[in-house]
Short mmCIF file of C-alpha atoms in Angstrom, two decimals:
data_model
loop_
_atom_site.label_atom_id
_atom_site.label_comp_id
_atom_site.label_asym_id
_atom_site.label_seq_id
_atom_site.Cartn_x
_atom_site.Cartn_y
_atom_site.Cartn_z
CA UNK A 22 111.68 134.79 69.07
CA UNK A 23 108.64 133.16 67.58
CA UNK A 24 110.74 130.21 66.39
CA UNK A 25 112.28 129.86 69.85
CA UNK A 26 108.84 129.75 71.46
CA UNK A 27 107.66 127.13 68.95
CA UNK A 28 110.82 125.13 69.62
CA UNK A 29 110.28 125.22 73.35
CA UNK A 30 106.66 124.12 72.95
CA UNK A 31 107.74 121.24 70.74
CA UNK A 32 110.32 120.14 73.31
CA UNK A 33 107.78 120.22 76.08
CA UNK A 34 105.36 118.15 73.99
CA UNK A 35 108.14 115.65 73.29
CA UNK A 36 109.11 115.43 76.93
CA UNK A 37 105.54 114.95 78.03
CA UNK A 38 105.00 112.24 75.44
CA UNK A 39 108.17 110.43 76.55
CA UNK A 40 107.00 110.69 80.15
CA UNK A 41 103.61 109.28 79.21
CA UNK A 42 105.18 106.31 77.48
CA UNK A 43 107.56 105.54 80.33
CA UNK A 44 104.84 105.93 82.97
CA UNK A 45 102.79 103.17 81.29
CA UNK A 46 105.63 100.66 81.66
CA UNK A 47 106.25 98.30 84.61
CA UNK A 48 109.97 97.69 84.00
CA UNK A 49 110.99 96.03 87.29
CA UNK A 50 109.70 94.40 90.45
CA UNK A 51 107.15 96.76 92.05
CA UNK A 52 107.65 99.21 89.17
CA UNK A 53 110.55 101.31 90.41
CA UNK A 54 113.78 101.24 92.49
CA UNK A 55 111.87 102.34 95.59
CA UNK A 56 109.32 99.42 95.19
CA UNK A 57 106.32 101.68 95.66
CA UNK A 58 104.12 99.44 93.46
CA UNK A 59 102.19 102.45 92.20
CA UNK A 60 101.32 103.83 88.75
CA UNK A 61 99.17 106.84 87.86
CA UNK A 62 95.77 105.94 86.41
CA UNK A 63 94.33 107.21 83.16
CA UNK A 64 91.91 110.15 83.46
CA UNK A 65 88.96 108.10 82.21
CA UNK A 66 89.58 105.09 84.44
CA UNK A 67 86.74 104.05 86.72
CA UNK A 68 87.60 102.41 90.09
CA UNK A 69 85.34 99.46 90.72
CA UNK A 70 85.14 96.60 93.26
CA UNK A 71 85.40 93.06 91.89
CA UNK A 72 86.87 89.60 92.42
CA UNK A 73 88.05 87.12 89.85
CA UNK A 74 88.74 83.42 90.41
CA UNK A 75 91.71 82.12 88.45
CA UNK A 76 91.26 78.72 90.13
CA UNK A 77 94.85 78.03 91.16
CA UNK A 78 97.60 79.45 93.33
CA UNK A 79 99.08 82.88 92.55
CA UNK A 80 102.55 83.66 93.91
CA UNK A 81 103.61 86.04 91.17
CA UNK A 82 103.20 89.78 91.72
CA UNK A 83 101.07 91.34 88.92
CA UNK A 84 102.24 93.98 86.47
CA UNK A 85 100.16 96.85 85.08
CA UNK A 86 99.94 98.57 81.70
CA UNK A 87 97.22 100.73 80.12
CA UNK A 88 94.16 99.73 82.24
CA UNK A 89 95.19 96.09 82.07
CA UNK A 90 96.65 93.99 84.89
CA UNK A 91 98.72 90.98 83.96
CA UNK A 92 98.62 88.08 86.40
CA UNK A 93 100.38 84.71 86.08
CA UNK A 94 99.19 81.67 88.02
CA UNK A 95 101.61 79.06 89.33
CA UNK A 96 100.73 76.65 86.53
CA UNK A 97 101.87 79.17 83.95
CA UNK A 98 98.66 80.80 82.73
CA UNK A 99 99.12 84.51 81.85
CA UNK A 100 95.89 86.42 82.28
CA UNK A 101 95.37 89.89 80.77
CA UNK A 102 92.54 91.38 82.87
CA UNK A 103 90.51 94.56 82.42
CA UNK A 104 91.14 96.50 85.64
CA UNK A 105 87.80 98.30 85.56
CA UNK A 106 85.53 95.20 85.55
CA UNK A 107 87.69 92.17 86.23
CA UNK A 108 87.02 90.51 82.87
CA UNK A 109 89.75 88.46 81.23
CA UNK A 110 90.72 89.96 77.87
CA UNK A 111 92.95 87.07 76.85
CA UNK A 112 95.19 84.32 78.22
CA UNK A 113 98.42 82.61 77.25
CA UNK A 114 99.45 79.18 78.49
CA UNK A 115 103.19 78.72 79.03
CA UNK A 116 102.51 75.04 80.01
CA UNK A 117 105.08 75.17 82.81
CA UNK A 118 105.34 76.38 86.39
CA UNK A 119 106.03 80.05 86.96
CA UNK A 120 106.72 81.85 90.25
CA UNK A 121 108.64 84.89 88.90
CA UNK A 122 106.72 88.12 88.32
CA UNK A 123 106.18 89.75 84.91
CA UNK A 124 107.67 93.07 83.86
CA UNK A 125 106.56 95.29 80.95
CA UNK A 126 108.40 97.67 78.58
CA UNK A 127 107.08 99.21 75.38
CA UNK A 128 104.08 96.84 75.23
CA UNK A 129 106.25 93.72 75.67
CA UNK A 130 106.03 91.48 78.69
CA UNK A 131 109.02 89.51 80.00
CA UNK A 132 108.79 86.54 82.33
CA UNK A 133 111.06 83.67 83.42
CA UNK A 134 109.94 80.05 84.01
CA UNK A 135 110.82 77.00 86.09
CA UNK A 136 112.19 75.26 83.01
CA UNK A 137 114.70 78.05 82.58
CA UNK A 138 113.13 80.00 79.74
CA UNK A 139 112.94 83.79 79.59
CA UNK A 140 110.00 84.77 77.38
CA UNK A 141 109.21 87.99 75.54
CA UNK A 142 105.50 88.36 74.84
CA UNK A 143 104.08 90.90 72.41
CA UNK A 144 101.04 92.29 74.25
CA UNK A 145 99.52 93.62 71.05
CA UNK A 146 99.34 90.31 69.20
CA UNK A 147 99.48 88.06 72.30
CA UNK A 148 102.37 85.94 70.89
CA UNK A 149 105.87 84.97 71.92
CA UNK A 150 108.46 87.24 70.23
CA UNK A 151 111.42 85.19 71.42
CA UNK A 152 112.49 82.85 74.25
CA UNK A 153 115.95 82.36 75.75
CA UNK A 154 117.15 79.20 77.54
CA UNK A 155 119.06 79.83 80.73
CA UNK A 156 121.09 77.11 82.50
CA UNK A 157 118.52 76.58 85.22
CA UNK A 158 115.10 77.52 86.58
CA UNK A 159 114.32 81.31 86.60
CA UNK A 160 112.59 82.49 89.80
CA UNK A 161 114.21 85.91 89.55
CA UNK A 162 111.94 88.69 88.35
CA UNK A 163 113.63 90.54 85.51
CA UNK A 164 114.56 94.21 85.29
CA UNK A 165 114.71 96.19 82.05
CA UNK A 166 117.03 99.16 81.57
CA UNK A 167 117.86 100.93 78.30
CA UNK A 168 116.88 98.00 76.10
CA UNK A 169 118.64 95.39 78.19
CA UNK A 170 116.89 92.74 80.29
CA UNK A 171 118.66 91.47 83.43
CA UNK A 172 117.77 88.39 85.58
CA UNK A 173 119.31 85.50 87.52
CA UNK A 174 118.80 81.75 87.54
CA UNK A 175 119.04 78.92 90.11
CA UNK A 176 122.57 77.99 88.92
CA UNK A 177 123.82 81.34 90.15
CA UNK A 178 124.12 83.01 86.78
CA UNK A 179 123.24 86.63 86.09
CA UNK A 180 122.23 87.34 82.51
CA UNK A 181 121.98 90.50 80.40
CA UNK A 182 120.06 90.07 77.14
CA UNK A 183 119.27 92.42 74.30
CA UNK A 184 115.51 92.98 74.71
CA UNK A 185 115.01 93.21 70.91
CA UNK A 186 116.24 89.76 69.92
CA UNK A 187 117.19 87.94 73.18
CA UNK A 188 120.91 87.75 72.31
CA UNK A 189 123.36 87.50 75.22
CA UNK A 190 125.25 90.64 76.23
CA UNK A 191 126.92 88.99 79.23
CA UNK A 192 126.57 86.05 81.59
CA UNK A 193 128.21 86.25 85.01
CA UNK A 194 128.57 83.26 87.30
CA UNK A 195 127.93 83.83 91.02
CA UNK A 196 127.48 81.34 93.84
CA UNK A 197 124.13 80.15 95.08
CA UNK A 198 120.63 80.33 93.58
CA UNK A 199 119.45 83.73 92.53
CA UNK A 200 115.79 84.27 93.32
CA UNK A 201 115.90 88.02 93.86
CA UNK A 202 115.17 90.65 91.23
CA UNK A 203 118.13 92.71 89.92
CA UNK A 204 118.22 96.39 90.78
CA UNK A 205 119.85 98.57 88.09
CA UNK A 206 120.90 102.07 89.15
CA UNK A 207 123.65 104.36 87.80
CA UNK A 208 125.30 101.77 85.55
CA UNK A 209 125.42 99.20 88.40
CA UNK A 210 123.42 96.02 88.89
CA UNK A 211 122.74 94.91 92.50
CA UNK A 212 121.61 91.37 93.28
CA UNK A 213 121.54 88.92 96.15
CA UNK A 214 121.70 85.14 96.19
CA UNK A 215 120.76 82.30 98.54
CA UNK A 216 124.40 81.75 99.61
CA UNK A 217 124.07 85.01 101.55
CA UNK A 218 126.18 87.17 99.18
CA UNK A 219 125.07 90.53 97.78
CA UNK A 220 126.85 91.65 94.62
CA UNK A 221 127.34 94.85 92.67
CA UNK A 222 128.14 94.27 88.98
CA UNK A 223 129.00 96.52 86.05
CA UNK A 224 125.99 96.57 83.70
CA UNK A 225 128.22 96.72 80.62
CA UNK A 226 130.15 93.47 81.06
CA UNK A 227 128.90 91.90 84.30
CA UNK A 228 132.24 92.27 86.09
CA UNK A 229 132.14 92.42 89.88
CA UNK A 230 132.50 95.87 91.51
CA UNK A 231 132.09 94.71 95.09
CA UNK A 232 130.55 91.94 97.23
CA UNK A 233 129.04 91.88 100.74
CA UNK A 234 128.25 88.63 102.59
CA UNK A 235 125.41 88.30 105.10
CA UNK A 236 124.78 85.49 107.62
CA UNK A 237 122.12 83.61 105.57
CA UNK A 238 120.37 83.45 102.25
CA UNK A 239 119.05 86.58 100.55
CA UNK A 240 115.53 86.31 99.12
CA UNK A 241 114.77 89.99 99.49
CA UNK A 242 115.14 92.11 96.33
CA UNK A 243 117.09 95.33 96.86
CA UNK A 244 115.63 98.86 96.80
CA UNK A 245 117.46 102.13 96.29
CA UNK A 246 117.37 105.57 97.83
CA UNK A 247 119.66 108.20 99.39
CA UNK A 248 122.67 106.67 97.52
CA UNK A 249 122.16 103.40 99.40
CA UNK A 250 120.93 99.93 98.52
CA UNK A 251 118.61 98.23 101.03
CA UNK A 252 117.78 94.50 101.34
CA UNK A 253 116.85 91.91 103.92
CA UNK A 254 118.46 88.55 104.76
CA UNK A 255 117.28 85.35 106.28
CA UNK A 256 119.79 86.06 109.06
CA UNK A 257 117.04 88.33 110.46
CA UNK A 258 118.48 91.71 109.58
CA UNK A 259 117.99 94.44 107.05
CA UNK A 260 121.03 96.06 105.54
CA UNK A 261 121.82 99.48 104.08
CA UNK A 262 125.01 99.58 102.02
CA UNK A 263 126.76 102.44 100.29
CA UNK A 264 125.80 101.90 96.66
CA UNK A 265 129.25 102.84 95.39
CA UNK A 266 131.53 100.99 97.80
CA UNK A 267 129.46 98.30 99.49
CA UNK A 268 130.30 99.64 102.96
CA UNK A 269 127.67 99.05 105.64
CA UNK A 270 125.88 102.29 106.55
CA UNK A 271 123.62 100.49 109.00
CA UNK A 272 121.97 97.20 109.74
CA UNK A 273 118.87 96.59 111.86
CA UNK A 274 118.00 93.27 113.46
CA UNK A 275 114.40 92.01 113.13
CA UNK A 276 115.23 88.64 114.70
CA UNK A 277 113.34 86.54 112.15
CA UNK A 278 114.00 85.87 108.45
CA UNK A 279 113.39 88.83 106.10
CA UNK A 280 111.95 87.56 102.83
CA UNK A 281 110.04 90.73 102.11
CA UNK A 282 111.66 93.39 99.97
CA UNK A 283 112.01 96.92 101.37
CA UNK A 284 109.87 99.87 100.28
CA UNK A 285 111.44 103.34 100.22
CA UNK A 286 109.55 106.64 100.82
CA UNK A 287 111.99 109.34 99.73
CA UNK A 288 109.61 112.15 100.75
CA UNK A 289 109.51 110.98 104.37
CA UNK A 290 113.01 109.40 104.58
CA UNK A 291 111.33 106.16 105.53
CA UNK A 292 112.11 102.52 104.91
CA UNK A 293 109.33 99.92 105.38
CA UNK A 294 110.05 96.21 105.70
CA UNK A 295 108.08 93.17 106.72
CA UNK A 296 109.51 89.91 108.17
CA UNK A 297 108.68 86.53 109.55
CA UNK A 298 108.34 88.10 112.97
CA UNK A 299 104.87 89.22 111.90
CA UNK A 300 105.65 92.92 111.99
CA UNK A 301 105.99 95.70 109.48
CA UNK A 302 108.79 98.01 110.62
CA UNK A 303 109.53 101.64 109.73
CA UNK A 304 113.14 102.85 109.88
CA UNK A 305 114.80 106.15 108.91
CA UNK A 306 116.45 105.32 105.58
CA UNK A 307 119.36 107.65 106.34
CA UNK A 308 120.68 106.02 109.52
CA UNK A 309 118.37 103.11 110.45
CA UNK A 310 116.75 104.90 113.38
CA UNK A 311 113.65 103.01 114.54
CA UNK A 312 110.40 104.94 114.00
CA UNK A 313 107.62 102.42 114.68
CA UNK A 314 106.47 98.86 114.04
CA UNK A 315 103.06 97.26 113.66
CA UNK A 316 102.31 93.68 114.58
CA UNK A 317 100.11 91.73 112.19
CA UNK A 318 100.60 88.42 113.97
CA UNK A 319 101.60 86.51 110.86
CA UNK A 320 104.68 86.41 108.62
CA UNK A 321 104.91 89.19 106.04
CA UNK A 322 106.59 88.11 102.79
CA UNK A 323 105.04 90.69 100.50
CA UNK A 324 106.54 94.07 99.66
CA UNK A 325 104.48 96.99 100.82
CA UNK A 326 103.00 99.47 98.30
CA UNK A 327 102.60 103.19 98.94
CA UNK A 328 99.61 105.42 98.26
CA UNK A 329 99.42 108.97 99.79
CA UNK A 330 99.60 108.38 103.53
CA UNK A 331 98.81 104.62 103.25
CA UNK A 332 101.02 101.56 103.34
CA UNK A 333 99.48 98.40 101.85
CA UNK A 334 100.74 94.80 102.23
CA UNK A 335 99.60 91.22 102.55
CA UNK A 336 100.53 88.50 105.03
CA UNK A 337 100.55 84.76 105.58
CA UNK A 338 97.29 84.88 107.52
CA UNK A 339 95.51 85.77 104.25
CA UNK A 340 94.84 89.43 105.05
CA UNK A 341 95.44 92.64 103.13
CA UNK A 342 96.47 95.39 105.53
CA UNK A 343 96.24 99.09 105.01
CA UNK A 344 97.96 101.21 107.67
CA UNK A 345 98.96 104.83 108.16
CA UNK A 346 102.54 105.15 106.90
CA UNK A 347 103.41 107.77 109.54
CA UNK A 348 102.10 106.02 112.66
CA UNK A 349 101.38 102.39 111.72
CA UNK A 350 97.77 102.86 112.83
CA UNK A 351 95.41 100.35 111.16
CA UNK A 352 93.04 101.73 108.53
CA UNK A 353 91.70 98.43 107.11
CA UNK A 354 92.29 94.71 107.48
CA UNK A 355 90.59 92.74 104.70
CA UNK A 356 90.51 88.93 105.15
CA UNK A 357 88.53 87.47 102.22
CA UNK A 358 89.00 83.91 103.42
CA UNK A 359 87.02 84.76 106.58
CA UNK A 360 89.47 82.74 108.68
CA UNK A 361 88.11 79.28 107.73
CA UNK A 362 89.41 79.56 104.12
CA UNK A 363 92.43 81.81 104.61
CA UNK A 364 95.36 81.27 102.29
CA UNK A 365 98.68 83.12 102.40
CA UNK A 366 99.24 86.26 100.37
CA UNK A 367 102.79 86.15 98.99
CA UNK A 368 102.27 88.24 95.84
CA UNK A 369 102.72 91.96 96.57
CA UNK A 370 99.77 94.36 96.12
CA UNK A 371 99.91 96.81 93.16
CA UNK A 372 98.19 100.13 92.83
CA UNK A 373 96.66 101.92 89.85
CA UNK A 374 95.50 105.36 90.93
CA UNK A 375 92.95 104.79 93.67
CA UNK A 376 92.58 101.04 93.04
CA UNK A 377 94.66 98.39 94.76
CA UNK A 378 94.86 94.88 93.33
CA UNK A 379 95.69 91.84 95.45
CA UNK A 380 96.43 88.34 94.25
CA UNK A 381 96.33 85.44 96.72
CA UNK A 382 97.23 81.81 97.01
CA UNK A 383 93.47 81.23 97.12
CA UNK A 384 93.54 81.83 93.35
CA UNK A 385 91.53 85.07 93.48
CA UNK A 386 92.27 88.61 92.30
CA UNK A 387 90.65 91.34 94.41
CA UNK A 388 90.10 94.93 93.28
CA UNK A 389 89.59 97.50 96.09
CA UNK A 390 89.07 101.26 96.42
CA UNK A 391 91.86 102.82 98.40
CA UNK A 392 90.37 106.29 98.64
CA UNK A 393 87.10 105.05 100.18
CA UNK A 394 88.63 101.93 101.82
CA UNK A 395 85.96 99.76 100.14
CA UNK A 396 86.44 96.04 99.48
CA UNK A 397 84.45 93.56 97.42
CA UNK A 398 82.32 90.83 98.97
CA UNK A 399 84.20 87.53 99.14
CA UNK A 400 82.68 84.24 98.03
CA UNK A 401 84.29 82.66 101.07
CA UNK A 402 82.05 84.69 103.38
CA UNK A 403 79.06 82.88 101.92
CA UNK A 404 80.84 79.51 102.40
CA UNK A 405 81.59 80.42 105.99
CA UNK A 406 77.99 81.53 106.53
CA UNK A 407 76.73 78.27 105.10
CA UNK A 408 79.02 76.23 107.38
CA UNK A 409 77.95 78.21 110.44
CA UNK A 410 74.27 77.69 109.46
CA UNK A 411 74.79 73.94 109.11
CA UNK A 412 76.49 73.79 112.54
CA UNK A 413 73.64 75.78 114.09
CA UNK A 414 71.06 73.45 112.56
CA UNK A 415 72.95 70.41 113.75
CA UNK A 416 73.15 71.86 117.28
CA UNK A 417 69.44 72.63 117.27
CA UNK A 418 68.49 69.21 115.97
CA UNK A 419 70.82 67.60 118.52
CA UNK A 420 69.28 69.62 121.36
CA UNK A 421 65.77 68.65 120.25
CA UNK A 422 66.76 64.96 120.04
CA UNK A 423 68.27 65.02 123.53
CA UNK A 424 65.26 66.80 124.95
CA UNK A 425 62.90 64.18 123.44
CA UNK A 426 64.90 61.32 124.91
CA UNK A 427 64.55 62.80 128.36
#
């Protein structure tokens, strides 16, 4: 009996350690098949407000591992940033354009580039472990599953590589450019391309299981829940397909292009999706029943993140929006560009415990407190204040000059 108890304790310790290791990874776009963009924080982590200027456009969604957020600028600079204080720990220059987002597994970061290279970076020694040359530019964010890395390129190829050495397991040729991130669930890979086709492939050899064709290009990465795959299309609709057969369970028309990827809340049976119609829409993930929508007034290309009862997303008007996930009621609208200096937010927000991190095309990273709904002061507010002051002074001087002439 004593030996059995010891054995059970050892198993529990092993399971908890495996869970701890896996929870520190960021193995796919927005961290999981539901795209919640959330990871539990370490017990000794301190949530602070800060901003960091990386001085060039950021379109790539950050990845998180062990109190560090990894952000890549469009000119190919990887920044490893301390999430507590916003200080840069180290950087790596790829010397080429990058719009794909990084993913992390076992302290290795994987990222594709515009020149068609897939890189594996050792985060411990900050060096390239290997790089693989695809046939064309890689804008597809990779997914890692059981030691295999999957991604697409702009020649329509889907690749599966051994994550240890970068050797090719399979290469499948599809039509159209592939800019979406692969979704790997239950031995099947799901991926859309800009010719409007959505494919299910066998993860062992890349052979096609089924295909579904929409009315326009697919730039929305698929999410999974309730045995369905969900994705948007530039034909203005979001689709829910049976993951096994590809049959349409439902589609819902949003009337404008859907470049945002869906977010799934399994606890509430909810699907959240943004579109170019300027609204975030909540549907029942089981049958597509409309629940509510919230108008932001500007195109939403980011994927929403989930935290407790909050839904967090960015938009083209340069704002980060936090709304109630049950009602759509606004909790916070943070616009650091103060209207005069607004730049679109196309990188999706990511969450570490109570902290949300936003990267914008203004080149800044913003750290905010979700629990208290606190945001850092923006440098652009001072610029705007200065411009307003100058205008006021000019108006006063002009009024005085006119008065004297009379």
